[in-house]
Short mmCIF file of C-alpha atoms in Angstrom, two decimals:
data_model
loop_
_atom_site.label_atom_id
_atom_site.label_comp_id
_atom_site.label_asym_id
_atom_site.label_seq_id
_atom_site.Cartn_x
_atom_site.Cartn_y
_atom_site.Cartn_z
CA MET A 1 46.70 -155.72 32.90
CA SER A 2 48.30 -159.28 33.01
CA VAL A 3 49.74 -160.98 36.10
CA LEU A 4 53.21 -160.86 34.55
CA ASN A 5 53.17 -157.16 34.15
CA LEU A 6 52.02 -156.64 37.72
CA LYS A 7 54.84 -158.70 38.94
CA ARG A 8 57.42 -156.76 36.96
CA GLN A 9 56.04 -153.46 38.27
CA ALA A 10 56.29 -154.68 41.82
CA GLU A 11 59.86 -155.74 41.35
CA THR A 12 60.80 -152.46 39.80
CA SER A 13 59.24 -150.21 42.45
CA GLY A 14 59.99 -152.42 45.39
CA ALA A 15 57.67 -153.74 48.11
CA VAL A 16 55.01 -151.40 49.44
CA SER A 17 54.65 -151.21 53.22
CA GLY A 18 51.46 -150.40 55.05
CA SER A 19 53.00 -147.21 56.46
CA GLY A 20 53.59 -145.86 52.98
CA MET A 21 49.91 -146.13 52.17
CA ASP A 22 48.83 -143.77 55.13
CA LYS A 23 51.02 -140.71 54.08
CA VAL A 24 49.02 -137.30 53.68
CA VAL A 25 49.44 -135.60 50.35
CA ALA A 26 49.77 -131.67 50.69
CA ARG A 27 47.30 -129.49 48.59
CA ARG A 28 48.43 -126.32 46.81
CA THR A 29 46.44 -123.04 47.88
CA ILE A 30 46.45 -119.32 46.70
CA PRO A 31 48.22 -116.97 49.14
CA LEU A 32 46.01 -114.59 51.22
CA THR A 33 47.81 -111.51 49.94
CA TRP A 34 46.93 -112.50 46.39
CA LYS A 35 43.25 -112.81 47.33
CA ILE A 36 43.18 -109.31 48.92
CA GLY A 37 44.85 -107.79 45.89
CA ALA A 38 42.44 -109.46 43.49
CA GLY A 39 39.42 -108.16 45.52
CA ALA A 40 40.76 -104.60 45.50
CA ILE A 41 41.29 -104.74 41.75
CA LEU A 42 37.70 -106.00 41.27
CA ILE A 43 36.27 -103.14 43.42
CA LEU A 44 38.25 -100.55 41.47
CA MET A 45 36.98 -101.95 38.18
CA ILE A 46 33.34 -101.80 39.36
CA ALA A 47 33.77 -98.20 40.61
CA ALA A 48 35.40 -97.17 37.33
CA ALA A 49 32.56 -98.75 35.37
CA PHE A 50 29.96 -96.91 37.53
CA PHE A 51 31.58 -93.50 37.14
CA TRP A 52 32.12 -94.15 33.44
CA PHE A 53 28.55 -95.08 32.61
CA ALA A 54 26.60 -93.00 35.25
CA PRO A 55 25.52 -89.43 34.29
CA GLY A 56 27.41 -86.46 35.74
CA SER A 57 26.08 -84.41 38.69
CA GLY A 58 25.07 -81.53 36.34
CA SER A 59 22.96 -83.69 34.03
CA GLN A 60 19.98 -85.99 34.21
CA THR A 61 18.25 -88.36 31.87
CA VAL A 62 14.54 -87.67 31.41
CA ASP A 63 11.78 -89.04 29.23
CA ALA A 64 11.17 -86.64 26.35
CA ARG A 65 7.57 -87.83 26.09
CA ARG A 66 6.84 -86.21 29.45
CA MET A 67 8.21 -82.84 28.36
CA ILE A 68 6.34 -80.04 26.57
CA VAL A 69 8.63 -78.48 23.97
CA SER A 70 7.62 -75.14 22.42
CA GLU A 71 9.16 -73.15 19.62
CA VAL A 72 10.23 -69.52 19.86
CA ARG A 73 8.47 -67.49 17.16
CA GLN A 74 7.98 -63.91 16.04
CA GLY A 75 4.52 -62.37 16.49
CA ASN A 76 2.43 -59.64 18.12
CA PHE A 77 2.25 -59.59 21.91
CA ASP A 78 -1.16 -58.66 23.32
CA ASP A 79 -0.49 -57.00 26.67
CA PHE A 80 -3.45 -58.06 28.82
CA ILE A 81 -4.22 -60.07 31.93
CA PRO A 82 -7.35 -62.15 32.65
CA LEU A 83 -9.37 -61.34 35.75
CA ARG A 84 -12.14 -62.94 37.74
CA ALA A 85 -14.40 -60.08 38.80
CA ARG A 86 -17.14 -60.13 41.43
CA VAL A 87 -20.32 -58.07 40.99
CA THR A 88 -21.09 -55.64 43.81
CA PRO A 89 -23.41 -52.59 44.01
CA LEU A 90 -21.87 -49.33 42.82
CA LEU A 91 -23.15 -47.50 45.91
CA THR A 92 -23.94 -49.07 49.28
CA VAL A 93 -25.39 -47.08 52.18
CA TYR A 94 -25.52 -48.73 55.59
CA ILE A 95 -28.42 -48.34 58.02
CA ASP A 96 -27.55 -48.03 61.72
CA ALA A 97 -29.79 -47.61 64.73
CA VAL A 98 -29.03 -44.03 65.86
CA GLU A 99 -30.80 -44.72 69.15
CA GLY A 100 -31.25 -48.06 70.79
CA GLY A 101 -34.66 -49.48 71.47
CA ARG A 102 -37.08 -52.33 71.10
CA VAL A 103 -38.46 -53.17 67.66
CA GLU A 104 -42.20 -52.54 67.74
CA THR A 105 -43.20 -52.67 64.08
CA MET A 106 -41.65 -53.94 60.85
CA LEU A 107 -42.85 -51.87 57.89
CA VAL A 108 -40.89 -53.53 55.03
CA GLU A 109 -39.22 -56.87 54.38
CA ASP A 110 -35.64 -57.67 53.41
CA GLY A 111 -35.07 -57.35 49.65
CA ALA A 112 -37.75 -54.67 49.17
CA THR A 113 -37.17 -51.61 47.03
CA VAL A 114 -37.53 -48.46 49.14
CA GLU A 115 -37.63 -44.72 48.53
CA LYS A 116 -35.55 -42.10 50.29
CA GLY A 117 -37.04 -41.25 53.69
CA GLN A 118 -39.45 -44.19 53.68
CA PRO A 119 -40.04 -45.67 57.20
CA ILE A 120 -38.85 -49.26 57.46
CA ALA A 121 -39.25 -50.01 61.19
CA VAL A 122 -40.45 -48.39 64.42
CA LEU A 123 -38.59 -48.64 67.75
CA SER A 124 -39.63 -47.75 71.28
CA ASN A 125 -37.43 -46.36 74.07
CA ALA A 126 -39.31 -45.12 77.16
CA GLU A 127 -36.18 -43.70 78.78
CA LEU A 128 -35.31 -41.67 75.71
CA GLN A 129 -38.87 -40.39 75.39
CA LEU A 130 -39.00 -39.25 79.03
CA SER A 131 -35.58 -37.59 78.86
CA THR A 132 -36.59 -35.79 75.67
CA LEU A 133 -39.78 -34.48 77.29
CA ALA A 134 -37.82 -33.33 80.34
CA ARG A 135 -35.29 -31.62 78.11
CA GLN A 136 -38.06 -29.94 76.16
CA THR A 137 -39.67 -28.64 79.38
CA GLU A 138 -36.35 -27.32 80.66
CA VAL A 139 -35.57 -25.54 77.42
CA GLU A 140 -39.02 -23.97 77.28
CA GLN A 141 -38.65 -22.66 80.84
CA GLN A 142 -35.28 -21.13 80.05
CA ILE A 143 -36.69 -19.56 76.91
CA ASN A 144 -39.56 -18.07 78.95
CA ASN A 145 -37.07 -16.66 81.47
CA MET A 146 -35.11 -15.02 78.69
CA ARG A 147 -38.28 -13.56 77.27
CA SER A 148 -39.03 -12.04 80.68
CA GLN A 149 -35.56 -10.53 80.71
CA GLU A 150 -36.11 -9.18 77.23
CA LEU A 151 -39.36 -7.58 78.43
CA LEU A 152 -37.54 -6.03 81.38
CA LEU A 153 -34.87 -4.63 79.08
CA ALA A 154 -37.55 -3.17 76.84
CA GLN A 155 -39.26 -1.52 79.81
CA THR A 156 -35.95 -0.07 80.98
CA ARG A 157 -35.28 1.32 77.53
CA LEU A 158 -38.74 2.89 77.46
CA ALA A 159 -38.26 4.45 80.92
CA ASN A 160 -34.95 5.96 79.82
CA GLU A 161 -36.54 7.41 76.72
CA ARG A 162 -39.35 8.91 78.84
CA ALA A 163 -36.83 10.46 81.23
CA ILE A 164 -34.91 11.97 78.32
CA LEU A 165 -38.09 13.48 76.91
CA GLU A 166 -39.00 15.01 80.27
CA ALA A 167 -35.48 16.37 80.68
CA GLU A 168 -35.54 17.93 77.22
CA LEU A 169 -38.90 19.56 78.02
CA ALA A 170 -37.52 20.96 81.29
CA VAL A 171 -34.49 22.37 79.45
CA GLN A 172 -36.74 24.10 76.92
CA ARG A 173 -38.89 25.63 79.68
CA SER A 174 -35.94 26.85 81.70
CA ARG A 175 -34.31 28.22 78.56
CA ARG A 176 -37.45 30.22 77.63
CA GLN A 177 -37.70 31.54 81.21
CA TYR A 178 -34.05 32.51 81.12
CA GLU A 179 -34.42 34.27 77.77
CA ARG A 180 -37.45 36.26 79.01
CA GLU A 181 -35.88 37.41 82.29
CA LYS A 182 -32.46 38.26 80.95
CA PRO A 183 -33.42 41.58 79.18
CA LEU A 184 -35.77 42.47 82.06
CA ALA A 185 -33.03 41.88 84.61
CA GLN A 186 -30.73 44.15 82.60
CA ARG A 187 -33.34 46.97 82.85
CA GLY A 188 -34.02 46.34 86.55
CA PHE A 189 -37.52 45.00 86.16
CA VAL A 190 -36.46 41.60 87.61
CA SER A 191 -34.50 41.32 90.79
CA GLY A 192 -31.02 39.92 90.66
CA LYS A 193 -31.86 37.03 92.98
CA GLN A 194 -34.76 35.84 90.81
CA PHE A 195 -32.68 36.02 87.64
CA ALA A 196 -29.84 34.11 89.33
CA ASP A 197 -32.27 31.35 90.33
CA THR A 198 -33.58 31.19 86.77
CA GLU A 199 -30.05 30.99 85.39
CA ASP A 200 -29.09 28.22 87.81
CA GLU A 201 -32.23 26.28 86.94
CA TYR A 202 -31.42 26.49 83.24
CA ALA A 203 -27.86 25.26 83.79
CA TYR A 204 -29.07 22.41 86.00
CA GLN A 205 -31.59 21.20 83.45
CA ARG A 206 -28.93 21.13 80.75
CA ARG A 207 -26.52 19.13 82.93
CA ARG A 208 -29.32 16.79 83.93
CA LEU A 209 -30.22 16.18 80.26
CA ALA A 210 -26.59 15.46 79.41
CA ALA A 211 -26.31 13.00 82.32
CA LEU A 212 -29.47 11.20 81.27
CA GLN A 213 -28.23 10.98 77.70
CA ARG A 214 -24.91 9.48 78.83
CA GLY A 215 -26.74 7.00 81.05
CA GLN A 216 -29.05 6.05 78.22
CA ALA A 217 -26.10 5.44 75.86
CA SER A 218 -24.38 3.25 78.46
CA ASP A 219 -27.55 1.30 79.11
CA GLU A 220 -28.12 0.80 75.40
CA ARG A 221 -24.62 -0.58 74.98
CA LEU A 222 -24.88 -2.97 77.91
CA GLN A 223 -28.43 -3.97 77.11
CA GLY A 224 -27.52 -4.61 73.46
CA SER A 225 -24.66 -6.92 74.49
CA GLN A 226 -26.88 -8.69 77.01
CA TYR A 227 -29.66 -9.04 74.50
CA SER A 228 -27.28 -10.51 71.91
CA GLN A 229 -26.01 -13.05 74.43
CA GLN A 230 -29.54 -14.00 75.32
CA GLN A 231 -30.36 -14.45 71.66
CA GLN A 232 -27.35 -16.77 71.21
CA ALA A 233 -28.30 -18.74 74.31
CA ALA A 234 -31.87 -19.09 73.08
CA LYS A 235 -30.62 -20.25 69.68
CA SER A 236 -28.35 -22.84 71.31
CA MET A 237 -31.22 -24.10 73.46
CA ARG A 238 -33.51 -24.38 70.48
CA SER A 239 -30.79 -26.33 68.63
CA GLY A 240 -30.45 -28.66 71.59
CA LEU A 241 -34.18 -29.15 71.65
CA THR A 242 -34.16 -29.85 67.90
CA ILE A 243 -31.47 -32.50 68.40
CA ALA A 244 -33.44 -34.07 71.24
CA ARG A 245 -36.54 -34.20 69.08
CA ALA A 246 -34.48 -35.64 66.19
CA ASN A 247 -33.19 -38.39 68.49
CA LEU A 248 -36.74 -39.15 69.43
CA ASP A 249 -37.71 -39.18 65.76
CA ALA A 250 -34.77 -41.55 65.09
CA LEU A 251 -36.75 -44.27 66.81
CA GLN A 252 -38.48 -44.53 63.46
CA LEU A 253 -35.91 -46.10 61.13
CA ARG A 254 -36.01 -44.59 57.64
CA ALA A 255 -34.28 -45.37 54.35
CA PRO A 256 -31.46 -42.82 53.87
CA VAL A 257 -31.47 -43.29 50.07
CA ALA A 258 -33.55 -44.98 47.44
CA GLY A 259 -32.55 -48.50 46.45
CA LYS A 260 -32.81 -52.18 47.33
CA LEU A 261 -32.88 -53.10 51.02
CA SER A 262 -30.62 -56.02 51.97
CA GLY A 263 -29.28 -57.56 55.14
CA PHE A 264 -32.37 -56.34 57.02
CA SER A 265 -32.97 -59.24 59.40
CA VAL A 266 -34.35 -57.58 62.57
CA GLN A 267 -37.43 -59.06 64.22
CA VAL A 268 -40.32 -57.60 66.23
CA GLY A 269 -39.41 -57.57 69.91
CA GLN A 270 -35.68 -57.52 69.23
CA SER A 271 -33.62 -55.03 71.25
CA LEU A 272 -31.18 -52.92 69.23
CA GLN A 273 -28.16 -51.17 70.68
CA ARG A 274 -27.25 -47.60 69.80
CA GLY A 275 -25.18 -47.62 66.58
CA GLN A 276 -26.00 -51.25 65.76
CA ARG A 277 -26.05 -52.00 62.02
CA VAL A 278 -29.40 -53.32 60.88
CA GLY A 279 -29.06 -53.43 57.08
CA GLN A 280 -27.92 -51.69 53.94
CA ILE A 281 -29.36 -50.18 50.77
CA ASP A 282 -27.75 -50.93 47.42
CA SER A 283 -27.99 -48.56 44.48
CA PRO A 284 -30.68 -49.86 42.12
CA GLY A 285 -29.60 -51.03 38.67
CA ARG A 286 -25.99 -49.86 38.99
CA ASN A 287 -23.10 -52.17 39.77
CA LYS A 288 -19.34 -52.30 39.78
CA LEU A 289 -16.83 -55.15 39.67
CA ILE A 290 -14.14 -56.02 42.20
CA ALA A 291 -11.27 -58.10 40.81
CA GLY A 292 -8.11 -59.57 42.31
CA VAL A 293 -4.86 -58.96 40.39
CA ASP A 294 -1.55 -60.76 40.86
CA GLU A 295 0.92 -58.61 42.80
CA PHE A 296 3.35 -58.96 39.86
CA TYR A 297 1.26 -56.32 38.03
CA LEU A 298 0.96 -53.82 40.90
CA GLY A 299 3.29 -51.36 39.20
CA ARG A 300 1.54 -51.62 35.82
CA VAL A 301 -2.13 -51.20 36.69
CA ARG A 302 -3.37 -47.60 36.47
CA VAL A 303 -6.68 -45.85 37.10
CA GLY A 304 -8.49 -45.37 33.80
CA GLN A 305 -7.14 -48.48 32.03
CA GLN A 306 -9.72 -50.21 29.84
CA ALA A 307 -11.00 -53.77 30.18
CA GLN A 308 -13.58 -56.04 28.57
CA VAL A 309 -16.18 -58.17 30.35
CA GLU A 310 -18.00 -61.03 28.66
CA PHE A 311 -21.60 -61.66 29.74
CA GLY A 312 -24.34 -63.44 27.85
CA GLY A 313 -22.19 -63.77 24.75
CA LYS A 314 -21.60 -60.03 24.57
CA ASN A 315 -18.60 -57.88 25.52
CA TYR A 316 -19.03 -54.84 27.75
CA ALA A 317 -16.48 -52.08 28.31
CA VAL A 318 -15.29 -51.31 31.84
CA LYS A 319 -12.45 -49.24 33.26
CA VAL A 320 -10.33 -49.20 36.40
CA THR A 321 -11.71 -46.63 38.84
CA LYS A 322 -9.85 -47.47 42.05
CA ILE A 323 -6.78 -49.47 43.11
CA TYR A 324 -6.35 -50.98 46.56
CA PRO A 325 -2.55 -51.39 46.95
CA GLN A 326 -2.74 -53.66 50.01
CA VAL A 327 -1.49 -57.12 48.99
CA GLN A 328 -3.14 -60.18 50.53
CA ASN A 329 -2.41 -63.77 49.50
CA GLY A 330 -0.30 -62.51 46.61
CA GLN A 331 -3.05 -60.30 45.14
CA PHE A 332 -4.33 -56.74 45.28
CA GLU A 333 -7.84 -55.57 44.33
CA VAL A 334 -9.18 -53.06 41.80
CA ASP A 335 -12.61 -51.56 41.19
CA LEU A 336 -13.99 -51.76 37.64
CA GLN A 337 -16.91 -49.60 36.56
CA PHE A 338 -19.01 -50.09 33.42
CA VAL A 339 -18.54 -47.56 30.64
CA GLY A 340 -21.83 -46.94 28.88
CA GLU A 341 -24.24 -49.86 28.72
CA GLU A 342 -24.42 -52.21 31.69
CA PRO A 343 -25.60 -55.85 31.49
CA THR A 344 -29.07 -56.53 32.79
CA ASN A 345 -29.99 -59.10 35.42
CA LEU A 346 -26.64 -58.94 37.18
CA GLN A 347 -26.78 -60.44 40.65
CA ARG A 348 -24.73 -59.35 43.63
CA GLY A 349 -21.79 -61.76 44.17
CA GLN A 350 -21.91 -63.08 40.60
CA THR A 351 -18.52 -63.82 39.01
CA LEU A 352 -17.57 -62.55 35.54
CA GLN A 353 -14.54 -63.05 33.33
CA ALA A 354 -12.70 -59.85 32.44
CA LYS A 355 -9.67 -59.00 30.32
CA LEU A 356 -7.64 -55.98 31.48
CA THR A 357 -5.55 -54.31 28.77
CA LEU A 358 -2.19 -53.03 30.04
CA GLY A 359 -0.75 -51.79 26.73
CA ASP A 360 -1.07 -51.77 22.94
CA PRO A 361 -0.13 -54.88 20.87
CA ALA A 362 3.50 -54.79 19.71
CA PRO A 363 5.84 -57.08 17.64
CA ALA A 364 7.93 -59.40 19.84
CA ARG A 365 9.62 -62.77 20.10
CA LEU A 366 7.22 -65.11 21.88
CA ILE A 367 7.23 -68.42 23.70
CA PRO A 368 4.08 -70.08 25.05
CA ASN A 369 3.36 -69.39 28.70
CA GLY A 370 4.06 -72.47 30.79
CA ALA A 371 4.55 -73.75 34.32
CA PHE A 372 8.34 -73.44 34.00
CA TYR A 373 8.03 -69.71 34.76
CA ASN A 374 6.96 -70.39 38.36
CA GLU A 375 10.28 -72.14 39.07
CA THR A 376 12.70 -70.00 37.06
CA GLY A 377 11.08 -66.57 37.40
CA GLY A 378 11.93 -66.01 33.74
CA ALA A 379 15.69 -65.96 34.43
CA TRP A 380 16.63 -69.16 32.55
CA VAL A 381 15.17 -71.99 30.46
CA PHE A 382 16.17 -75.38 29.07
CA VAL A 383 16.88 -75.03 25.33
CA VAL A 384 16.53 -78.22 23.28
CA SER A 385 19.36 -79.11 20.90
CA PRO A 386 18.65 -79.31 17.14
CA ASP A 387 18.78 -83.14 17.20
CA GLY A 388 16.31 -83.26 20.12
CA ARG A 389 18.52 -85.54 22.23
CA SER A 390 19.44 -83.04 24.95
CA ALA A 391 18.52 -79.72 26.52
CA VAL A 392 20.92 -77.20 28.05
CA LYS A 393 20.19 -74.54 30.67
CA ARG A 394 20.52 -71.02 29.25
CA GLN A 395 20.23 -67.62 30.91
CA VAL A 396 17.51 -65.51 29.26
CA ARG A 397 15.63 -62.27 29.86
CA LEU A 398 11.84 -62.47 29.63
CA GLY A 399 9.45 -59.53 29.77
CA ARG A 400 5.70 -59.16 29.73
CA ARG A 401 3.39 -62.15 29.80
CA ASN A 402 -0.26 -62.96 29.37
CA THR A 403 -2.22 -66.18 29.64
CA ASP A 404 -0.94 -67.42 26.26
CA PHE A 405 2.56 -66.06 25.64
CA ILE A 406 5.65 -64.60 27.27
CA GLU A 407 7.71 -61.86 25.64
CA VAL A 408 11.38 -62.75 24.99
CA LEU A 409 13.73 -59.81 25.45
CA ASP A 410 17.10 -61.53 25.16
CA GLY A 411 18.71 -64.99 25.03
CA LEU A 412 16.48 -66.79 22.51
CA ASP A 413 16.10 -66.60 18.75
CA PRO A 414 13.07 -67.47 16.59
CA GLY A 415 13.09 -71.16 15.64
CA GLU A 416 14.77 -72.40 18.82
CA ARG A 417 12.88 -74.89 20.95
CA VAL A 418 12.37 -74.55 24.71
CA ILE A 419 10.98 -76.87 27.39
CA THR A 420 7.93 -75.06 28.83
CA SER A 421 6.58 -77.83 31.07
CA PRO A 422 7.38 -77.83 34.84
CA TYR A 423 11.02 -78.23 35.84
CA THR A 424 10.19 -80.17 38.99
CA GLY A 425 12.94 -82.63 39.90
CA PHE A 426 15.68 -81.28 37.63
CA ALA A 427 15.68 -77.53 38.18
CA ASP A 428 19.18 -77.83 39.70
CA LYS A 429 20.63 -79.53 36.59
CA ASP A 430 22.55 -77.84 33.81
CA ARG A 431 21.84 -80.44 31.13
CA LEU A 432 19.06 -82.92 30.33
CA ASP A 433 19.53 -86.05 28.26
CA LEU A 434 16.24 -86.71 26.45
CA THR A 435 15.21 -90.28 25.76
CA THR A 436 12.15 -91.74 24.10
CA SER A 437 12.29 -95.26 25.60
#
């Protein structure tokens, strides 16, 4: 700019004082109320965007690659359940020490095959032996006393019989004397006093014979009852003596049945208590299976149902022989017994795979058995849409199941697809949005 122009501008605007140069210029600002309003609008827009783009509370987005999707199809349902069965002897007899004592001799070792009645160990018990001898002596004395009483009864019976015989003889003699004197007394050849004495003697002998006969009958009745009681007492004493001797004989442990001895771990010098278990004998060559069954099948398992056991590449037929209804840890137990041929070389405690048949195969709608059942109980499933982008919860009714398939009773049609993998994390949702990214 030229000096002339500056001069003209100064003349036009007038002189500028130093005070005019120090004046503060006011700055324009946005009101506080406008700022608050703008912030509220921004918050509302963010909240609206979140609720618009976020999934609803009844849905969830999941990765389809983590899901197992199975198709409902028509087929035959094989009604069976798999079992893990444990081998155990068909018959087990336990060996207990009837009488306590000290082990003196071991006659067989654990695991040996024994015969019925074979001695397996010998015990000693001095107190039992002395008490048995004392009991035997006491019983023998009482038996001898009863024999003396029996002898006395026999002598009494003999004396009564002798008295009866003598009385009968006296009656016969007096009767003959009476019969001889009676006609003579009528003719006067025998005095009246003599005949009266003869008649009295005859009457007396008859009364005496009758009295002896009554006494003999009473004695026979009483002696018979006493003799019977003595016989019963003697029998009881002999039985007691037999038991005492059997207890003494029980100090020699014997095998109650034939079979394989197991659990026999007593040692020489060991003291055994009365009734203490010392071992057991398992039936040789015959076994049964004990299997645990899920409590879900408690109402469907019956005695006599057939099953198959695989061993050594061969199937063997077994059947249910006993059911134990007590449920422990979600299972109850059943006994399975072989029908016909039994596998060889089975070992006690060995585990076998078995398949228990609950019913005949029948046509049904089927879905593969999966972990989803543990969370839904078969009441509902997630059904995948035809385009595969979503899955919706649907109420269904499922029936029987085995290790491979579950029977569909209602709610699903053949061709529909169902999620059969676990529902962990979204079991409370009604809809799943399936993504592949």
